[in-house]
Amino acid sequence: MRGGWEGHAPVEATDLFLPDLKEAGFDVTVAADLDVYADEELLAGTDLIVQCWSMGRLTAEQCSGLVSAVHAGTGFAGRHGGVVATFTDSPDYLRMVGGLFLFHPADFLDYRVVIRPEHAEHPIMAGLADFDVHSEQYWMLSDGLNTVLASTTVDPADGGQGGGQGGGQGGGPLDMPVVWTRRWGEGKIFFSAIGHRTADLRAPTVRTLTSRGLVWAAR
């Protein structure tokens, strides 16, 4: 499922992973109309939804169809704003994906993504090492039920909370999730905050963990 704001390159970004999905044995259908989420029969026969749709809105019927299908076992996966910066007026959707984009500094930042030691052997992360990213660093609200596989350190000054920002909370650096998984009923969900540009997704470690995450989330 791809569309919405073109700044997140929905076509190019999803095309990048089509060969990986086909190699993993999937028959892939590309959709660009949110009405597909209201097609109960189609979604019931779908093992995985890969979504890249930023800054969109769902009708009540579309939201109910998607959330119900995932609850029944259809996997759901995606990255960056195509998952957490969209459908923000659909609370059930946000509950399902487990997070909401709030802010990123105006400029790209160099930041370190650290794999959580307790999940180093997770199928998505196994054999991968901590890595550096030069891109947008997302600040998000996230659900405590998420299984956070990797995180980064954010500076409150970069998020408008300190550093002379007019009486913000200030404080020291804090942990922010980057990669998480979760369950929604019988369905599995994978999310990675990395991927503003297709160049971000082509970085070897990012490409590997994203491709693995898509396959992991499938029914």
PDB file of C-alpha atoms in Angstrom, residues 3 5 13 26 63 73 80 89-90 101 109 118 122-123 129-130 143 146 148-149 153 170 177 202 213 215:
ATOM      1  CA  GLY A   3       0.742   6.805  -1.645  1.00  0.00           C
ATOM      2  CA  TRP A   5       2.931  12.626   0.585  1.00  0.00           C
ATOM      3  CA  ALA A  13      10.941   3.061  -1.367  1.00  0.00           C
ATOM      4  CA  PHE A  26       5.465 -13.675  -1.685  1.00  0.00           C
ATOM      5  CA  CYS A  63      -9.713   2.028   9.389  1.00  0.00           C
ATOM      6  CA  GLY A  73      -3.672 -12.324  11.640  1.00  0.00           C
ATOM      7  CA  HIS A  80       9.245   6.185   8.949  1.00  0.00           C
ATOM      8  CA  ASP A  89      -7.173  11.241  13.416  1.00  0.00           C
ATOM      9  CA  SER A  90      -7.790   7.466  13.563  1.00  0.00           C
ATOM     10  CA  PHE A 101       5.507  10.915  15.121  1.00  0.00           C
ATOM     11  CA  LEU A 109      21.647  14.567  12.169  1.00  0.00           C
ATOM     12  CA  GLU A 118      18.308  -8.409  25.172  1.00  0.00           C
ATOM     13  CA  HIS A 122      15.964 -11.616  17.506  1.00  0.00           C
ATOM     14  CA  PRO A 123      15.464 -12.852  13.908  1.00  0.00           C
ATOM     15  CA  ALA A 129      25.934  -4.476  15.008  1.00  0.00           C
ATOM     16  CA  ASP A 130      25.153  -0.944  16.179  1.00  0.00           C
ATOM     17  CA  ASP A 143       3.340   2.307  23.351  1.00  0.00           C
ATOM     18  CA  ASN A 146       6.179  -2.348  21.958  1.00  0.00           C
ATOM     19  CA  VAL A 148      11.949  -2.162  21.131  1.00  0.00           C
ATOM     20  CA  LEU A 149      14.726  -3.874  19.172  1.00  0.00           C
ATOM     21  CA  THR A 153      19.807   8.817  22.110  1.00  0.00           C
ATOM     22  CA  GLY A 170      15.589  20.563  29.644  1.00  0.00           C
ATOM     23  CA  PRO A 177      12.914   3.846  20.012  1.00  0.00           C
ATOM     24  CA  ARG A 202      20.010   1.257   0.846  1.00  0.00           C
ATOM     25  CA  GLY A 213      11.240  -7.121   9.472  1.00  0.00           C
ATOM     26  CA  VAL A 215       9.219 -11.146   6.391  1.00  0.00           C
TER      27      VAL A 215
END
